[in-house]
Coordinates of C-alpha atoms in Angstrom, one line a residue:
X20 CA -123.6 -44.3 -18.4
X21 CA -125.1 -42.6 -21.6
X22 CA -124.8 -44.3 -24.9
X23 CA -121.1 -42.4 -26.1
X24 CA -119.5 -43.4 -22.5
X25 CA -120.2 -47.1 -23.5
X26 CA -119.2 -46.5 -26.8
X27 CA -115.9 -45.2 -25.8
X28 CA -115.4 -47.9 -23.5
X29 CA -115.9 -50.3 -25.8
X30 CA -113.8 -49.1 -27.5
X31 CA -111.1 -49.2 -25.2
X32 CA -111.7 -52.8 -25.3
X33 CA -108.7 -53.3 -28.0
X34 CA -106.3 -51.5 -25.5
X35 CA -105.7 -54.2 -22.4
X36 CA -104.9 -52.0 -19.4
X37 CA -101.6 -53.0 -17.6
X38 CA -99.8 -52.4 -14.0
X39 CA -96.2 -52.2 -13.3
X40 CA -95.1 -54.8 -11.1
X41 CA -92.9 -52.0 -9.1
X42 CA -95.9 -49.4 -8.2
X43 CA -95.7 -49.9 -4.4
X44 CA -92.2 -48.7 -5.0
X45 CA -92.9 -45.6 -6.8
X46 CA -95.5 -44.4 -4.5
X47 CA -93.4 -44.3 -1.4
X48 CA -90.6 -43.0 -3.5
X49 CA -93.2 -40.1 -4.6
X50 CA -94.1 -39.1 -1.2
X51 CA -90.1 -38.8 -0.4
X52 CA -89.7 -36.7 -2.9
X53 CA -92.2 -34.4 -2.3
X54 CA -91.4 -34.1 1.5
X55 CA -88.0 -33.8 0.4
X56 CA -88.8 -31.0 -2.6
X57 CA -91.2 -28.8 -0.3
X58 CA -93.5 -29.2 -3.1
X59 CA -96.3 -30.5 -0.8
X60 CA -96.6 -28.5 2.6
X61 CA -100.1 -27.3 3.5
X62 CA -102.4 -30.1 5.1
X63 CA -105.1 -29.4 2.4
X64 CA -102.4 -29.6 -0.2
X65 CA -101.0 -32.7 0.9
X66 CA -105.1 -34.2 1.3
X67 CA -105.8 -33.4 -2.4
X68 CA -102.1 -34.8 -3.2
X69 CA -102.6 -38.4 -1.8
X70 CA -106.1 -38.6 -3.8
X71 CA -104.6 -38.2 -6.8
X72 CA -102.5 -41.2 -6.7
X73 CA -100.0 -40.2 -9.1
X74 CA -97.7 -43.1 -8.5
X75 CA -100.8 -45.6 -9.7
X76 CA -101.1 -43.5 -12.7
X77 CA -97.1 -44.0 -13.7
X78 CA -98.0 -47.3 -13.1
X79 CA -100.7 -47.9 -15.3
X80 CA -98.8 -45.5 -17.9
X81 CA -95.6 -46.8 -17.7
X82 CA -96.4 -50.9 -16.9
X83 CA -93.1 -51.8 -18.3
X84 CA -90.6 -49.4 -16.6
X85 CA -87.9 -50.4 -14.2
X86 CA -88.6 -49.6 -10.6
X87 CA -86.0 -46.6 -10.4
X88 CA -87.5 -45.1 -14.2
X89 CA -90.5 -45.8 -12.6
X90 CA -90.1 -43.8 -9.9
X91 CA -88.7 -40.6 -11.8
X92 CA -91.5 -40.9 -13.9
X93 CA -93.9 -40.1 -10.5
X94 CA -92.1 -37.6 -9.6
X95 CA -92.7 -36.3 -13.4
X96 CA -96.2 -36.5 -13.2
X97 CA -96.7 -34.9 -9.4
X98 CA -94.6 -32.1 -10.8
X99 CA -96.2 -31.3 -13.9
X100 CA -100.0 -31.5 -12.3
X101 CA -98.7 -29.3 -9.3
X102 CA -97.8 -26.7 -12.1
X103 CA -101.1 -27.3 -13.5
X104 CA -103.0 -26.6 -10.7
X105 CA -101.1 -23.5 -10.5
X106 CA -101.8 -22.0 -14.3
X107 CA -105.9 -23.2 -13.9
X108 CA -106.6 -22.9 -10.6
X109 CA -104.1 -20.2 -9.3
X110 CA -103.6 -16.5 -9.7
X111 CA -100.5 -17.3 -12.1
X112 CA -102.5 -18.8 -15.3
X113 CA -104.3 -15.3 -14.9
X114 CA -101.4 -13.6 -15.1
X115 CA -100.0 -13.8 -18.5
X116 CA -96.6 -11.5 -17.6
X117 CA -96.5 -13.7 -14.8
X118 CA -96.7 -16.7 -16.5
X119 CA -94.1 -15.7 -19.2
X120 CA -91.6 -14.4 -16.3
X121 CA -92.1 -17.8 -14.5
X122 CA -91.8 -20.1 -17.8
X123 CA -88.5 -18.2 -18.8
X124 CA -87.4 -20.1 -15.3
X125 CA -88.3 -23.3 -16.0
X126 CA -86.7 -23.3 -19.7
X127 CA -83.1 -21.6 -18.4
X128 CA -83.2 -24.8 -15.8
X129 CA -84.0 -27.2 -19.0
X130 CA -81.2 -25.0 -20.6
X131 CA -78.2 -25.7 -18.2
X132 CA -78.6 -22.9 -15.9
X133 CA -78.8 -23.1 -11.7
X134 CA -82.1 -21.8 -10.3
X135 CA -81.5 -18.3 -9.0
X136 CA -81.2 -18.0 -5.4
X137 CA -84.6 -18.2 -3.9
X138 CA -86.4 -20.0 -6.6
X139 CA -89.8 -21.0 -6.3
X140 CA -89.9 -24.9 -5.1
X141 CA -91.3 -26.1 -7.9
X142 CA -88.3 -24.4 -9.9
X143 CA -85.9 -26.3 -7.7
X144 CA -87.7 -28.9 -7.9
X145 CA -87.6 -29.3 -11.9
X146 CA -84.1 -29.1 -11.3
X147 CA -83.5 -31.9 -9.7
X148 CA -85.9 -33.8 -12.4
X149 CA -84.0 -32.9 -15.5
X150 CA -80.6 -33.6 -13.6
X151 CA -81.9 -37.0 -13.3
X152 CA -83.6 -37.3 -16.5
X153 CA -80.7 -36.0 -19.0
X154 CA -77.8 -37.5 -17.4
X155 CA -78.6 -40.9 -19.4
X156 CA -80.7 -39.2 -22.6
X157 CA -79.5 -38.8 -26.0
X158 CA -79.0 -34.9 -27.1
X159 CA -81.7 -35.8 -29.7
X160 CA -84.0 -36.7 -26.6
X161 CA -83.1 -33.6 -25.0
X162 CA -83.6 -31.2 -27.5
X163 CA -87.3 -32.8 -28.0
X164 CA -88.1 -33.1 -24.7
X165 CA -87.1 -29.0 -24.2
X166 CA -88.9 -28.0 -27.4
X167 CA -92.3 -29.9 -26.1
X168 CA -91.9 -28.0 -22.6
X169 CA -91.5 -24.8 -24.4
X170 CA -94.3 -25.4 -26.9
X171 CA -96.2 -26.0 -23.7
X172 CA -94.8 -23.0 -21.9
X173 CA -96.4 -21.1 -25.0
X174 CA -99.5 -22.5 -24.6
X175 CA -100.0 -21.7 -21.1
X176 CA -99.7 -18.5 -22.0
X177 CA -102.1 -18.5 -24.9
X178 CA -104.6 -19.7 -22.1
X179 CA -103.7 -16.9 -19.6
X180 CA -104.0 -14.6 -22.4
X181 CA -107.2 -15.8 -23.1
X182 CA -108.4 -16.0 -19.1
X183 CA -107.5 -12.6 -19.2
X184 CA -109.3 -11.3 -22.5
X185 CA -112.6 -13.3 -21.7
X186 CA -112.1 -15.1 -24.6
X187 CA -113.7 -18.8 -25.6
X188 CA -111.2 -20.4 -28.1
X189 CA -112.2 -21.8 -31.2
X190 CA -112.8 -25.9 -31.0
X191 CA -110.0 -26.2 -33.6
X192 CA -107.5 -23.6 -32.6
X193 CA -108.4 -25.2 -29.0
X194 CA -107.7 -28.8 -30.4
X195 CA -104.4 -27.5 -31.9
X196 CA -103.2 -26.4 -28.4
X197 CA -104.4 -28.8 -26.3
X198 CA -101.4 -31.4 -26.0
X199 CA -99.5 -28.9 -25.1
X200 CA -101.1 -27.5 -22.3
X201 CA -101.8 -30.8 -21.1
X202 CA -97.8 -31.7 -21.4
X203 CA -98.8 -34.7 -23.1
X204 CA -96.0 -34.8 -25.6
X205 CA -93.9 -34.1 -22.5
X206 CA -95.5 -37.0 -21.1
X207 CA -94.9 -39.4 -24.1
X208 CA -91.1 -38.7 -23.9
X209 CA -90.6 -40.2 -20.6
X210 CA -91.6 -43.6 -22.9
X211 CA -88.2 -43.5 -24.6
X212 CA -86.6 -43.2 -20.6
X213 CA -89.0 -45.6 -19.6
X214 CA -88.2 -48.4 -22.2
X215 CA -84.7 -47.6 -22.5
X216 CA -84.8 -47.0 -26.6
X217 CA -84.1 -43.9 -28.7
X218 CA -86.4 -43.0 -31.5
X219 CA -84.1 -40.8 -34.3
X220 CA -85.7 -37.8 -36.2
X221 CA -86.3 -39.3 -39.3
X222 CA -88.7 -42.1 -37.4
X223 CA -90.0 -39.7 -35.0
X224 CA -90.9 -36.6 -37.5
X225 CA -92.1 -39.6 -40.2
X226 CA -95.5 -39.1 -41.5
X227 CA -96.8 -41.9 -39.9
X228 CA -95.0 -42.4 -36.3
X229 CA -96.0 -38.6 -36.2
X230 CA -99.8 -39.0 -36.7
X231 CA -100.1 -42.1 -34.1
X232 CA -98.7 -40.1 -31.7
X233 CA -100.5 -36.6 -32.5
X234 CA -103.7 -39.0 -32.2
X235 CA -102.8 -40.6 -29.2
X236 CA -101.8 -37.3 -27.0
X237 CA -105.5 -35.9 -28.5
X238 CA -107.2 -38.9 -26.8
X239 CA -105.1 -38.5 -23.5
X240 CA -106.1 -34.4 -23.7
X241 CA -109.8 -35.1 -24.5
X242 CA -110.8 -38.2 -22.3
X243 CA -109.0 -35.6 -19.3
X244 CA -111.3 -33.0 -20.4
X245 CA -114.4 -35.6 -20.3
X246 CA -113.7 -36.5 -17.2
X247 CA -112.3 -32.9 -15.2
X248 CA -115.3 -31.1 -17.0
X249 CA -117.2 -30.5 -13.6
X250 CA -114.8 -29.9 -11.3
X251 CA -113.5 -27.4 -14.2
X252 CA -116.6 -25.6 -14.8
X253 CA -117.2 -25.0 -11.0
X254 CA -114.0 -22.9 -11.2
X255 CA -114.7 -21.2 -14.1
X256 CA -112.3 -22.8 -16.7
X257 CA -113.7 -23.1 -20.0
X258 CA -110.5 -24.7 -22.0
X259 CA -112.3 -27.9 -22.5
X260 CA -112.9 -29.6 -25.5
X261 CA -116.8 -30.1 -23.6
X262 CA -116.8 -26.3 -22.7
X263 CA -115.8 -24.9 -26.0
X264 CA -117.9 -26.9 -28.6
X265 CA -120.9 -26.0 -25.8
X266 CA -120.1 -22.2 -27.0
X267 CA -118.9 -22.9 -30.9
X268 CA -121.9 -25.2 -31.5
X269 CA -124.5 -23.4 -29.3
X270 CA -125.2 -26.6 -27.4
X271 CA -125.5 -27.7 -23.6
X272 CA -123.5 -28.9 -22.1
X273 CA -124.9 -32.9 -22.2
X274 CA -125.3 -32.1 -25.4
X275 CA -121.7 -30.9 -26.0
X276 CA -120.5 -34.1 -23.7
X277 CA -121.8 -36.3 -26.0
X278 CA -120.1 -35.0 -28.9
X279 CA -117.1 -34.7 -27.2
X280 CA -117.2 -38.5 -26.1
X281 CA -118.3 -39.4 -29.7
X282 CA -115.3 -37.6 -31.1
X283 CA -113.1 -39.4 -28.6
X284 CA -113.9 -42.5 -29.7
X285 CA -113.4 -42.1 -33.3
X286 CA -110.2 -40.8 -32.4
X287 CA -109.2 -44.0 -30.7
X288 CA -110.3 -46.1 -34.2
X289 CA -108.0 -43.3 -35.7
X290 CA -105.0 -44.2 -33.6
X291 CA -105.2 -47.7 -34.2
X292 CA -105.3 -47.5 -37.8
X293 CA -102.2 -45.0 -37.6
X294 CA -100.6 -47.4 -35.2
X295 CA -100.4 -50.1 -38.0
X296 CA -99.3 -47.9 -40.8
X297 CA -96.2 -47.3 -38.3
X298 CA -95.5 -50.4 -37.3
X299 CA -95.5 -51.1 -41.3
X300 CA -93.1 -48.5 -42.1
X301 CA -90.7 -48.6 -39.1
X302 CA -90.9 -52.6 -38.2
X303 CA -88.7 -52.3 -35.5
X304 CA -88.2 -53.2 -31.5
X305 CA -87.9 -49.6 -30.4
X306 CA -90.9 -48.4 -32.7
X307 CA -92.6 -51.5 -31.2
X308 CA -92.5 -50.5 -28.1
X309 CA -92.8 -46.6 -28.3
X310 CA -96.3 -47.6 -30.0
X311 CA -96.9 -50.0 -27.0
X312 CA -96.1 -47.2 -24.7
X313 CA -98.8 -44.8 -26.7
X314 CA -101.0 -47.8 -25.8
X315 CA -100.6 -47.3 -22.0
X316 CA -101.0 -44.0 -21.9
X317 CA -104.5 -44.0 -23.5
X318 CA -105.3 -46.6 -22.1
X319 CA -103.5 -45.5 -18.2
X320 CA -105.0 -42.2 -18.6
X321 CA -108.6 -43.7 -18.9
X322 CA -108.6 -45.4 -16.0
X323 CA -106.7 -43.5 -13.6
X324 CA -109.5 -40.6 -14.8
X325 CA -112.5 -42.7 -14.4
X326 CA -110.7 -43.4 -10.1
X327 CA -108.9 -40.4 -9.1
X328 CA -110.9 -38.5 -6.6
X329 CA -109.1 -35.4 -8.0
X330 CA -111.6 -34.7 -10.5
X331 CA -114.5 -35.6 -8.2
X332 CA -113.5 -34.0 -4.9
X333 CA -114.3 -29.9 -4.7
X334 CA -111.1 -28.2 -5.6
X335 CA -111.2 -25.8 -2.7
X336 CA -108.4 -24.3 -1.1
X337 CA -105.5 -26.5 -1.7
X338 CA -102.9 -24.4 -3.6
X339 CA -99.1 -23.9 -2.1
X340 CA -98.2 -20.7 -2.7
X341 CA -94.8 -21.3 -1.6
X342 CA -94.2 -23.5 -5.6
X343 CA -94.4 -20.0 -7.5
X344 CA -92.5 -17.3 -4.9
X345 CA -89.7 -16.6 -4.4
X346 CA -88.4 -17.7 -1.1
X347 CA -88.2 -15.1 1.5
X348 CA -90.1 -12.5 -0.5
X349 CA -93.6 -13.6 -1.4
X350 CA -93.3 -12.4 -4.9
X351 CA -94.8 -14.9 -7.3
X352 CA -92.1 -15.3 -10.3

């Protein structure tokens, strides 16, 4: 462990990690679902799947959630790292027509509208997630929670655009877009589903409530990028914070690690700071525990990144085709 990784695990000292009482639950639930969705067909699909452990990692992210929020909350996360997989690792996130064809989709499903005949899997699949998901939300949650999936619909396609261009971000400009194309705001509204509250504008788009959470989705973004940097770079994928101050800064990439880690950390200090000044200006049970929730995440993410074998396993061969085409025509939408 070099001298940043201890740092930032020292760190992470102030954030206890946490496990929901009901994870057994969730991860039989998960593989249900999948089996049920199509989403997971292929034996080297369905390999890869199980070492992720996605239903651990809503547990150690959600540690407070009932056991049937809990469970929609899985099936969350396996269907938004399936679509991942598919716009880095797949012919779709080098595809930037592609990409915009296959986003429109997903935002008419988040918009009210039946999948078209034949949908891609993972298109029927979101529709079953958002019928589940919005049938107890608050329009306010819903009009967030479809404004974050389009802001990351958008970014997706910056990062196809780029793919496609041969072009190396900026670190900032990267920064900017990076809790987007990680979902990561996405991910931080299933804390409002998850603890049963409902955070109004004027707390959620306040100065301070804003900056924790801006803080806390760049330390979920970065410590993924820390910790999918080689199974990444063996692909070619350079949209990593590691990858793209490497190019910026003229630096290797132990070098660029390092400074990467370092900026983690201080990030982490940052977010606990802004956490206070929150909790100061909205002292309330809901804010409470949406902060709380910002704490799991962190501190979820961390270790479910420093386990999972899907970052240390060679990504070879494992993508389902069938979650992007149309069914009965092969044509990727």
């Amino acid at each position: 462990m070099t001298r940043e990784q201890a740092r930032l695990w020292s760190v992470f000292e102030a954030i206890a990690p946490r496990v929901n009482p009901h994870a057994a639950t969730a991860i039989a639930q998960l593989d249900r679902w999948v089996a049920e969705q199509g989403l997971v067909v292929r034996p080297r699909a369905r390999e890869r799947f199980a070492q992720a452990d996605f239903g651990w990692f809503a547990a150690v992210t959600y540690p407070t959630a009932d056991a049937d929020t809990l469970a929609l909350v899985a099936d969350w996360f396996a269907w938004l790292f399936l679509l991942d997989d598919q716009l880095d690792d797949g012919l779709l996130g080098r595809d930037p027509e592609r990409t915009a064809e296959f986003m429109g989709e997903m935002f008419g499903v988040l918009n009210g509208l039946p999948p078209t005949p034949g949908a891609p899997t993972i298109i029927t699949a979101l529709a079953d997630l958002w019928r589940r998901s919005a049938e107890s939300a608050s329009d306010t949650w819903r009009r967030r929670f479809v404004d974050h999936v389009i802001a990351g619909g958008l970014a997706a396609r910056w990062e196809s655009d780029n793919r496609c261009g041969g072009v190396v971000p900026a670190v900032e400009s990267y920064v900017d877009k990076r809790p987007h194309t990680g979902a990561v705001y996405v991910c931080m509204d299933l804390i409002e589903l998850a603890e049963r509250i409902d955070i109004p504008a004027e707390v959620y788009d306040s100065e301070p409530f804003a900056a924790a959470l801006r803080a806390a989705c760049d330390v979920v973004g970065w410590v993924n990028d820390l910790y999918s940097l080689d199974k990444e770079t063996s692909m070619g994928e350079y949209h990593n914070l590691v990858s793209v101050t490497a190019h910026e800064r003229g630096l290797d990439m132990a070098e660029a690690a390092a400074v990467a880690t370092e900026r983690t950390s201080d990030r982490v200090l940052e977010f606990l700071r802004l956490e206070r000044l929150a909790e100061r200006a909205w002292p309330t049970a809901d804010v409470r525990a949406y902060l709380d929730g910002m704490r799991s995440w962190m501190r979820g993410n961390l270790d479910w990144s420093a386990t999972t074998r899907r970052y240390r396993d060679a990504a070879t061969d494992y993508l389902e085709r069938g979650l992007v085409e149309s069914i009965g025509t092969g044509e990727t939408r």
